[in-house]
PDB file of C-alpha atoms in Angstrom:
ATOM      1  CA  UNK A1302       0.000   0.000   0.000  1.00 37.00           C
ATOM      2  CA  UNK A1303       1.395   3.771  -0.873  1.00 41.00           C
ATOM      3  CA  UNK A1304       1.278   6.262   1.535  1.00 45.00           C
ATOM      4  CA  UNK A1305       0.042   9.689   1.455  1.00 48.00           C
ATOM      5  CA  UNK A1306      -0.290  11.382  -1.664  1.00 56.00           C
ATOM      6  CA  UNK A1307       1.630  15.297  -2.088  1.00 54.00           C
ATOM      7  CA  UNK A1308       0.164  18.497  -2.136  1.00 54.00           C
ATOM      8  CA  UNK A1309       1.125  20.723  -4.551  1.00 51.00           C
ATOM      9  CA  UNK A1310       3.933  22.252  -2.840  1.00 51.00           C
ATOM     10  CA  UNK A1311       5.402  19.060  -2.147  1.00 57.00           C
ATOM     11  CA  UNK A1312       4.295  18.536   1.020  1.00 77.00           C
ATOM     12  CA  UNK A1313       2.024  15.754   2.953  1.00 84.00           C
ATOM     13  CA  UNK A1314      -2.054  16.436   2.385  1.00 90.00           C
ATOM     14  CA  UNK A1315      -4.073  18.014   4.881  1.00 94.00           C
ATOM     15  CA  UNK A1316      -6.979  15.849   5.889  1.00 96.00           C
ATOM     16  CA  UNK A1317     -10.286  17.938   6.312  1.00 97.00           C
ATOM     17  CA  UNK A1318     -12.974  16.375   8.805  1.00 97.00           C
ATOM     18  CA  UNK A1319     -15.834  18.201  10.961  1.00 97.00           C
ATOM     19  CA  UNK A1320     -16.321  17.222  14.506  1.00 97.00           C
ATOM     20  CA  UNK A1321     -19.699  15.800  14.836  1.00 94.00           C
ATOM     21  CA  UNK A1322     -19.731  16.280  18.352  1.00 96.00           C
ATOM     22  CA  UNK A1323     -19.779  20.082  18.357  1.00 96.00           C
ATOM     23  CA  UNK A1324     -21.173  21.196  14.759  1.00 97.00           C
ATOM     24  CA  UNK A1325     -24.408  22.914  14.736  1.00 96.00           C
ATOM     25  CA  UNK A1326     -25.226  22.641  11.236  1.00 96.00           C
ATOM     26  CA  UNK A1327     -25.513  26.236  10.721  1.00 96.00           C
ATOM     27  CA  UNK A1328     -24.067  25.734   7.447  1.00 96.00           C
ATOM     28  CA  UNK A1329     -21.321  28.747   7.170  1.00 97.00           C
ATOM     29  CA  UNK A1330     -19.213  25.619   5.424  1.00 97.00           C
ATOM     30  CA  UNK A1331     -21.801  24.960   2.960  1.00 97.00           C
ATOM     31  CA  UNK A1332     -23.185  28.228   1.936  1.00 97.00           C
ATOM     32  CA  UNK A1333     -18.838  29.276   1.605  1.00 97.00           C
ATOM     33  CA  UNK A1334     -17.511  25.825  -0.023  1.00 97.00           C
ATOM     34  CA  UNK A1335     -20.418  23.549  -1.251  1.00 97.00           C
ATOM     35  CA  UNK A1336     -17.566  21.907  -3.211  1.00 97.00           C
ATOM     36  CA  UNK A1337     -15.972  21.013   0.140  1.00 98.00           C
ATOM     37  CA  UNK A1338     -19.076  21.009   2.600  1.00 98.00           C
ATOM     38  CA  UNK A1339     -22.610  19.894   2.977  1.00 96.00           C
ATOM     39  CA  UNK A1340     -25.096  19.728   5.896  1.00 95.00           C
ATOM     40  CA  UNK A1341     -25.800  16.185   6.136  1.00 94.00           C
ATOM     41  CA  UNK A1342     -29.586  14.650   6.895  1.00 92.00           C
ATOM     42  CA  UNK A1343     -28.229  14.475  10.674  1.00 91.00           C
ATOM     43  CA  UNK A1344     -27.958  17.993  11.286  1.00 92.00           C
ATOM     44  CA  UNK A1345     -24.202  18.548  10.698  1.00 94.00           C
ATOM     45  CA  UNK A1346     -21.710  19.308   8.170  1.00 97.00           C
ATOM     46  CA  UNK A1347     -19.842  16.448   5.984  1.00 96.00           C
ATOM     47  CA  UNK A1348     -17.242  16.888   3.774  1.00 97.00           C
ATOM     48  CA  UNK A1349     -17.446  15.650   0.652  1.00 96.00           C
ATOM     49  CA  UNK A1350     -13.285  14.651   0.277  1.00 94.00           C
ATOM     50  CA  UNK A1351     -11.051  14.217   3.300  1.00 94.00           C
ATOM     51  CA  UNK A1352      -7.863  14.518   1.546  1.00 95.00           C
ATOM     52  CA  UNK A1353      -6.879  17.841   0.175  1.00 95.00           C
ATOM     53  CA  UNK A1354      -3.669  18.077  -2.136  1.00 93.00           C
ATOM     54  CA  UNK A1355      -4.973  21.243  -4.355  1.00 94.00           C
ATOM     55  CA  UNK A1356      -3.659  24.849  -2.678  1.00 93.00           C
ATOM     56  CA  UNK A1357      -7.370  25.953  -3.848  1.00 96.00           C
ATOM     57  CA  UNK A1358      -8.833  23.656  -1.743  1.00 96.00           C
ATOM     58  CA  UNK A1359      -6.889  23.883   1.097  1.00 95.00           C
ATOM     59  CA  UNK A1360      -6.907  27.771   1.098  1.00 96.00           C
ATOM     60  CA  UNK A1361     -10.736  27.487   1.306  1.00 97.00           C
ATOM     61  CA  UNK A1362     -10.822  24.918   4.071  1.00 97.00           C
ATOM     62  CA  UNK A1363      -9.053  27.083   5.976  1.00 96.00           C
ATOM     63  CA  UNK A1364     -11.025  30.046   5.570  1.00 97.00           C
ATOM     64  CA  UNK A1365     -13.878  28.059   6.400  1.00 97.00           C
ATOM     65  CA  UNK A1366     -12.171  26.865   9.681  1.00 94.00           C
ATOM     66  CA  UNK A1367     -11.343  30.521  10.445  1.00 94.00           C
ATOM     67  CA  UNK A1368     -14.865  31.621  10.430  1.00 97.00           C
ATOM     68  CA  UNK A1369     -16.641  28.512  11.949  1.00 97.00           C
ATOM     69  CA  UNK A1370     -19.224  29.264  14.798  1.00 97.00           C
ATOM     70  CA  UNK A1371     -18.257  25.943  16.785  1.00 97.00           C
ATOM     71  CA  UNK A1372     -14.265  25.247  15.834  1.00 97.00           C
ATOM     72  CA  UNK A1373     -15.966  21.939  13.992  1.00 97.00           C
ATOM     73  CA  UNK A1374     -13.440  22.295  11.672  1.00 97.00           C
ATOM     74  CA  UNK A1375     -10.448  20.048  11.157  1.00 97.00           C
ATOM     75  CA  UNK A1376      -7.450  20.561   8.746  1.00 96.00           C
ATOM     76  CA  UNK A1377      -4.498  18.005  10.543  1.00 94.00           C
ATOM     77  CA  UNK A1378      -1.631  17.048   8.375  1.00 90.00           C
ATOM     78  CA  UNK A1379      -1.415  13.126   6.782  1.00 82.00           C
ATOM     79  CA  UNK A1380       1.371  11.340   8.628  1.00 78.00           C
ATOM     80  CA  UNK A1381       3.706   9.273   7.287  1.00 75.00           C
ATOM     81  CA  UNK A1382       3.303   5.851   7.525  1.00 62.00           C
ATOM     82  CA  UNK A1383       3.535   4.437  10.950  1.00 53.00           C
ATOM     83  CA  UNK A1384       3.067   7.691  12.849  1.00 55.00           C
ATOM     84  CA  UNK A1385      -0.372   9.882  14.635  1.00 52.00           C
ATOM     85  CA  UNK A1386      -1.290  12.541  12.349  1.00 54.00           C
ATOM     86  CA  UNK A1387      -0.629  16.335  13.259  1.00 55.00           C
ATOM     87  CA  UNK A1388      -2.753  19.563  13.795  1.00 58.00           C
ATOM     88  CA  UNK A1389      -2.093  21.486  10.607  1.00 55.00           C
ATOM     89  CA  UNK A1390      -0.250  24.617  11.070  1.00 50.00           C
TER      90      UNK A1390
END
């Protein structure tokens, strides 16, 4: 099995995930990215990939993290092989 693919800059792919646990589903994701987000049929955003390698994408994940009413969002970099994944810088 591979690991990880690269983002554009060479580096490891962010991973983009919502925590469950403390979204609202007030939809600031969706109506900003719909390409990235959606409010699912339990109340609460899903993303629609979990991988992000394109600078686009990743540059409007994290303006969607930056402006979420409940910190739901999650951006933490792919680890190699082997190790925990990290918080995204």
């Amino acid at each position: 099995m591979s690991g990880p693919r690269e983002t554009e800059e060479g580096g490891r792919p962010l991973l983009l995930s919502i925590d469950a646990t403390v979204c609202t589903g007030a939809g600031t994701c969706e109506a900003m990215h719909p390409e990235l987000f959606r409010v699912g049929a339990e109340g609460h955003a899903v993303v629609s990939r979990t991988e992000l390698t394109d600078s686009r994408d990743i540059e409007a994940a994290t303006g969607v993290l930056d402006v979420c009413p409940t910190e739901a969002v999650r951006l933490t970099r792919a680890a190699p092989s082997g190790e925990p994944e990290a918080q995204a810088p």
